[in-house]
Amino acid sequence: MKSTVCFLALILAVIISQAEAQTGSSATFRNIRQCAACHPAQAKPHPETSMAHALESVNECAILKDHSVLTFKNGPYSYCIERKGKDSIYSVSDGQETVTVPLLWAFGLGSVGQTYVYEKDGELYQSRVSFYREINGLDWTLASQNTKPANLAQAAGLLMSHEESTQCFGCHATNAVENRQITFGKLIPGVQCERCHSSTDNHLEGLKRGDAKLAHMNSLRPLSTEQTSNFCGQCHRTWEEIAASGRLGVLTVRFQPYRLTNSKCYDTDDKRISCTACHDPHQEINRVGASYDGKCLACHGGGKPSARACKTGTSNCVSCHMPKIEIPGSHHKFSDHEIRIVRANAPYPN
């Protein structure tokens, strides 16, 4: 092990010196290219994933760059997001007065939708309207659908509590929260390598020194199915969290670990039903349903005695057993991860 670390240290010394020559700084070494030098299969495709862009600064937001003006009107309120240089200005009017603020952050890459956050009087607010890919425009943010603003300020956005803001930034960014405070100075937008694997700074410094202990990073490979579900559930919501919250109905379709745990075939010790059995977090999600057939047949094709083979088909399993469910107002159908035999006219299972 020691010899391996020392060999890697020589490689990293060259990589680091090149990075210092190019940037004039050895402050972080968080650039994905540094990870790709030793982990190309994982690091190279990651920048193109939705998770890598789970948070974008408004300056870098591709959707806002591509839409010079976005408008929406409902009742007495008119909404507008206008691109001005590198900024996006958010305006809400009731016909007599107007609230105008610069947007700061864009949550979500926009493959489904994207919601915006702005700051006013030292507080963070979530925009009342969001961008939805399906309609290529604005509509109510899901959290705003069933609320009625009492005034123009409330019509513009929802005040985010400290808990909400730390949770949102903590899940959509890397190095975003320390001691329950958002660290805007250190925050890296999106879910990057060290969000799951711990400090890349220490890892690279350990390799440089030949220090195996310092170079150690978290590996998720040894985790059991249950441990993986709880790890991913930190952001995608665990079974315990949703069960304790009392949430019911189609809104829970967004919480994949919770839904998966409800599946009859869920086995806490069988990795063939874990999150990473079907999804590689380093790559963009595969949206072709038939591509998952091999994962299903690993058990239902004779690989597990208790897993019966399907009597009606052997292809595109998820189209029947993981139906797509649309949350009203989301403009998107989510794959339900509660794997089951779906009966005609059966109510949505909680």
XYZ file of C-alpha atoms in Angstrom:
350
model
C 0.000 0.000 0.000
C 2.823 2.376 0.951
C 4.589 1.810 -2.380
C 1.348 2.473 -4.258
C 0.854 5.750 -2.441
C 4.448 6.794 -3.125
C 4.078 6.004 -6.838
C 0.873 8.024 -6.999
C 2.643 10.802 -5.153
C 5.105 11.117 -8.035
C 2.228 11.384 -10.505
C 0.429 13.949 -8.361
C 3.581 16.020 -7.939
C 3.700 16.504 -11.711
C -0.049 17.212 -11.914
C 0.083 19.711 -9.042
C 3.118 21.541 -10.386
C 1.383 21.892 -13.748
C -1.749 23.215 -12.068
C 0.278 25.731 -10.079
C 2.029 26.892 -13.229
C -1.287 27.342 -15.010
C -3.222 29.009 -12.228
C -0.527 30.569 -10.014
C -2.270 29.057 -6.988
C -2.133 25.818 -5.016
C -5.124 26.740 -2.869
C -7.584 23.901 -3.500
C -6.821 21.396 -6.312
C -10.532 20.735 -6.521
C -10.639 20.979 -10.292
C -12.213 17.882 -11.773
C -9.188 17.473 -14.052
C -7.056 16.627 -11.042
C -9.403 13.812 -10.044
C -9.544 12.610 -13.650
C -5.789 12.062 -13.680
C -6.241 8.977 -11.482
C -9.982 8.333 -11.758
C -10.836 9.036 -15.413
C -13.843 6.693 -15.635
C -15.554 8.498 -12.767
C -14.326 12.073 -13.151
C -14.476 12.719 -16.878
C -18.231 12.192 -17.422
C -19.244 13.809 -14.134
C -19.163 17.489 -15.239
C -21.958 16.762 -17.728
C -24.293 15.255 -15.138
C -27.320 16.969 -13.644
C -25.864 16.489 -10.170
C -22.732 18.413 -11.086
C -25.022 21.333 -11.968
C -27.482 20.942 -9.106
C -26.597 24.526 -8.204
C -25.355 27.254 -10.519
C -24.502 30.848 -9.877
C -26.755 33.109 -11.913
C -23.682 34.363 -13.766
C -23.061 30.839 -15.064
C -26.679 29.654 -15.374
C -27.177 28.175 -18.852
C -30.978 28.459 -18.802
C -30.931 32.131 -17.874
C -28.221 32.802 -20.453
C -30.392 31.187 -23.118
C -33.549 33.084 -22.154
C -33.108 36.835 -22.298
C -36.613 37.418 -20.948
C -38.969 35.076 -19.087
C -42.441 36.253 -18.074
C -45.427 34.891 -16.174
C -48.694 36.411 -15.023
C -51.284 35.130 -12.593
C -54.043 37.190 -11.046
C -52.825 40.661 -10.131
C -49.129 39.729 -10.235
C -46.752 39.890 -13.172
C -43.340 38.226 -13.081
C -40.292 38.885 -15.228
C -36.717 37.559 -15.271
C -34.566 39.621 -17.599
C -30.960 38.919 -18.523
C -28.682 41.954 -18.321
C -25.067 41.092 -19.024
C -24.076 38.414 -16.529
C -26.965 39.255 -14.212
C -30.589 38.171 -14.177
C -32.993 40.699 -12.711
C -36.190 39.426 -11.099
C -39.157 41.806 -11.089
C -42.629 41.306 -9.641
C -45.395 43.866 -10.061
C -48.972 44.203 -8.867
C -49.670 46.914 -11.452
C -48.913 49.761 -9.055
C -45.637 48.863 -7.386
C -42.711 46.689 -8.402
C -40.194 44.643 -6.445
C -36.891 44.296 -8.310
C -33.930 42.215 -7.111
C -30.965 40.447 -8.733
C -31.164 36.670 -8.615
C -28.146 34.990 -7.039
C -28.502 31.226 -7.363
C -30.241 28.731 -9.651
C -31.229 25.415 -8.047
C -31.552 22.464 -10.415
C -30.014 22.030 -13.845
C -33.407 22.390 -15.440
C -33.807 18.957 -17.002
C -37.077 19.117 -15.071
C -37.182 22.562 -13.519
C -35.112 25.294 -11.934
C -35.868 27.540 -8.965
C -34.113 30.776 -8.047
C -32.891 32.294 -4.809
C -32.315 35.960 -4.058
C -31.312 38.000 -1.028
C -33.205 40.927 0.437
C -32.513 42.714 3.725
C -30.071 39.999 4.745
C -32.529 37.139 4.214
C -32.704 34.477 1.515
C -35.882 34.022 -0.502
C -37.058 31.339 -2.915
C -38.665 32.721 -6.061
C -42.419 32.171 -6.346
C -41.961 31.118 -9.957
C -39.665 28.504 -11.468
C -38.527 27.542 -14.940
C -39.931 24.269 -16.321
C -38.289 22.523 -19.270
C -41.518 20.962 -20.541
C -43.159 24.341 -21.120
C -39.880 26.212 -21.710
C -41.083 28.935 -19.402
C -42.175 29.984 -15.933
C -44.905 28.642 -13.695
C -45.504 28.470 -9.958
C -42.741 26.947 -7.855
C -44.230 23.775 -6.343
C -43.958 25.166 -2.812
C -45.946 28.236 -3.905
C -48.889 26.516 -5.556
C -51.213 26.398 -2.574
C -50.199 29.610 -0.845
C -51.789 33.019 -1.278
C -49.494 36.042 -0.855
C -50.771 38.803 1.377
C -48.710 41.519 -0.306
C -46.257 42.225 -3.110
C -43.196 41.182 -1.093
C -44.754 37.798 -0.385
C -45.794 37.476 -4.020
C -42.142 37.798 -5.028
C -40.751 35.006 -2.901
C -40.959 32.674 0.060
C -38.699 33.475 3.009
C -36.317 30.567 3.582
C -35.735 29.524 7.159
C -32.198 28.873 8.344
C -32.866 25.134 8.293
C -34.287 25.257 4.761
C -31.431 27.317 3.355
C -28.681 25.175 4.906
C -30.391 22.004 3.720
C -30.846 23.311 0.169
C -27.293 24.589 -0.203
C -25.910 21.567 1.631
C -27.473 19.193 -0.890
C -27.070 21.215 -4.077
C -23.485 22.331 -3.489
C -20.145 21.133 -2.137
C -18.390 22.545 0.942
C -21.498 24.640 1.485
C -22.207 24.234 5.201
C -19.992 24.281 8.282
C -21.262 24.423 11.842
C -24.811 24.867 10.501
C -23.797 28.003 8.585
C -23.644 28.451 4.810
C -20.038 29.065 3.768
C -20.512 31.143 0.639
C -16.785 31.874 0.453
C -15.894 28.161 0.165
C -19.008 26.875 -1.571
C -18.549 24.982 -4.858
C -21.760 24.842 -6.926
C -23.095 21.390 -7.679
C -22.434 17.941 -6.235
C -18.718 17.495 -6.807
C -16.323 14.680 -5.878
C -15.719 15.642 -2.262
C -19.421 16.061 -1.500
C -19.535 12.258 -1.287
C -15.887 11.245 -0.918
C -14.586 13.778 1.659
C -11.804 16.323 1.184
C -9.969 16.173 -2.120
C -7.462 18.656 -0.681
C -6.388 16.158 1.975
C -6.454 13.325 -0.526
C -4.113 15.055 -2.950
C -1.849 16.367 -0.210
C -1.632 12.862 1.252
C -0.634 11.453 -2.113
C 1.940 14.199 -2.530
C 3.478 13.356 0.860
C 3.083 9.594 0.544
C 0.797 9.659 3.596
C -1.767 6.855 3.157
C -3.872 7.972 6.141
C -4.185 11.542 4.896
C -4.819 10.321 1.346
C -7.743 8.125 2.433
C -11.110 9.044 0.942
C -14.589 7.732 1.648
C -15.506 4.812 -0.577
C -19.175 4.003 -0.941
C -18.543 0.596 -2.475
C -18.497 -1.320 0.855
C -21.868 0.112 1.922
C -24.824 -2.223 2.245
C -28.063 -1.538 0.394
C -29.548 0.069 3.494
C -26.454 2.187 4.127
C -26.412 3.328 0.503
C -30.094 4.237 0.680
C -29.506 6.290 3.802
C -26.435 7.946 2.291
C -28.273 8.990 -0.865
C -31.285 9.775 1.288
C -29.404 12.593 2.983
C -30.646 14.632 0.026
C -33.101 12.358 -1.766
C -34.871 11.666 1.566
C -34.726 8.494 3.623
C -37.626 6.211 4.478
C -37.428 7.299 8.128
C -37.600 10.995 7.275
C -40.656 10.745 5.038
C -42.458 8.263 7.267
C -41.941 10.541 10.271
C -43.104 13.604 8.324
C -46.505 12.073 7.585
C -46.289 13.031 3.907
C -48.584 11.003 1.712
C -49.662 10.895 -1.908
C -47.950 11.549 -5.202
C -45.603 14.186 -3.751
C -43.528 11.342 -2.322
C -42.640 10.093 -5.828
C -39.714 12.529 -5.755
C -38.168 10.763 -2.752
C -36.604 7.717 -4.376
C -34.980 6.023 -1.328
C -38.302 6.193 0.514
C -40.229 4.757 -2.417
C -37.620 2.058 -3.098
C -37.700 0.909 0.527
C -41.462 0.385 0.196
C -40.916 -2.102 -2.624
C -41.761 -5.722 -1.833
C -38.465 -6.806 -3.362
C -36.374 -4.408 -1.256
C -33.681 -6.312 0.629
C -31.405 -4.414 2.990
C -28.540 -6.823 2.337
C -28.880 -7.454 -1.408
C -26.886 -4.907 -3.396
C -28.810 -5.758 -6.561
C -31.618 -3.527 -5.260
C -29.402 -0.655 -4.063
C -29.428 2.832 -5.570
C -26.052 2.324 -7.225
C -27.054 -1.021 -8.729
C -29.000 0.957 -11.326
C -27.512 4.440 -11.139
C -23.870 5.443 -11.437
C -23.701 8.861 -9.729
C -20.651 9.749 -11.828
C -22.679 9.601 -15.044
C -25.878 11.220 -16.250
C -28.955 9.149 -15.571
C -29.983 6.850 -18.408
C -33.558 7.727 -19.378
C -34.087 4.746 -21.692
C -36.311 2.392 -19.717
C -35.196 -0.781 -21.472
C -31.597 -0.126 -20.448
C -32.484 -1.295 -16.926
C -33.788 -4.722 -17.994
C -30.508 -6.415 -17.113
C -30.717 -5.012 -13.586
C -34.215 -6.446 -13.125
C -33.311 -9.814 -14.637
C -30.307 -10.123 -12.325
C -32.893 -11.278 -9.782
C -36.057 -11.977 -11.762
C -34.255 -13.964 -14.445
C -33.426 -16.801 -12.092
C -30.679 -15.117 -10.089
C -32.715 -15.087 -6.882
C -35.064 -17.948 -5.939
C -37.538 -15.678 -4.160
C -37.775 -13.327 -7.166
C -40.364 -14.709 -9.541
C -40.020 -14.223 -13.276
C -42.541 -11.945 -14.948
C -45.199 -13.949 -16.803
C -46.032 -11.281 -19.353
C -42.749 -9.823 -20.533
C -38.958 -9.710 -20.342
C -38.265 -6.266 -21.742
C -38.786 -2.667 -20.655
C -39.703 -3.860 -17.167
C -39.822 -0.383 -15.650
C -42.570 0.760 -18.011
C -45.004 -1.463 -16.098
C -43.443 -1.897 -12.674
C -42.104 1.625 -12.114
C -44.817 3.801 -13.651
C -44.231 7.469 -14.280
C -46.256 9.731 -12.011
C -46.814 13.449 -12.549
C -46.958 15.753 -9.568
C -49.599 18.393 -10.368
C -47.870 21.560 -11.508
C -44.447 19.953 -11.973
C -44.760 19.560 -15.757
C -42.864 16.292 -15.443
C -43.532 12.607 -14.840
C -41.254 11.007 -12.253
C -40.408 7.291 -12.250
C -41.950 5.749 -9.158
C -39.253 3.756 -7.368
C -41.770 1.661 -5.448
C -41.356 -1.418 -7.646
C -44.614 -3.329 -7.780
C -47.323 -4.977 -9.837
C -49.512 -2.043 -10.805
C -53.219 -2.817 -10.803
C -55.647 -0.912 -13.011
C -57.396 1.911 -11.139
C -55.495 1.103 -7.949
C -54.854 4.104 -5.672
C -51.344 5.477 -5.379
C -49.611 3.426 -2.673
C -48.182 5.309 0.281
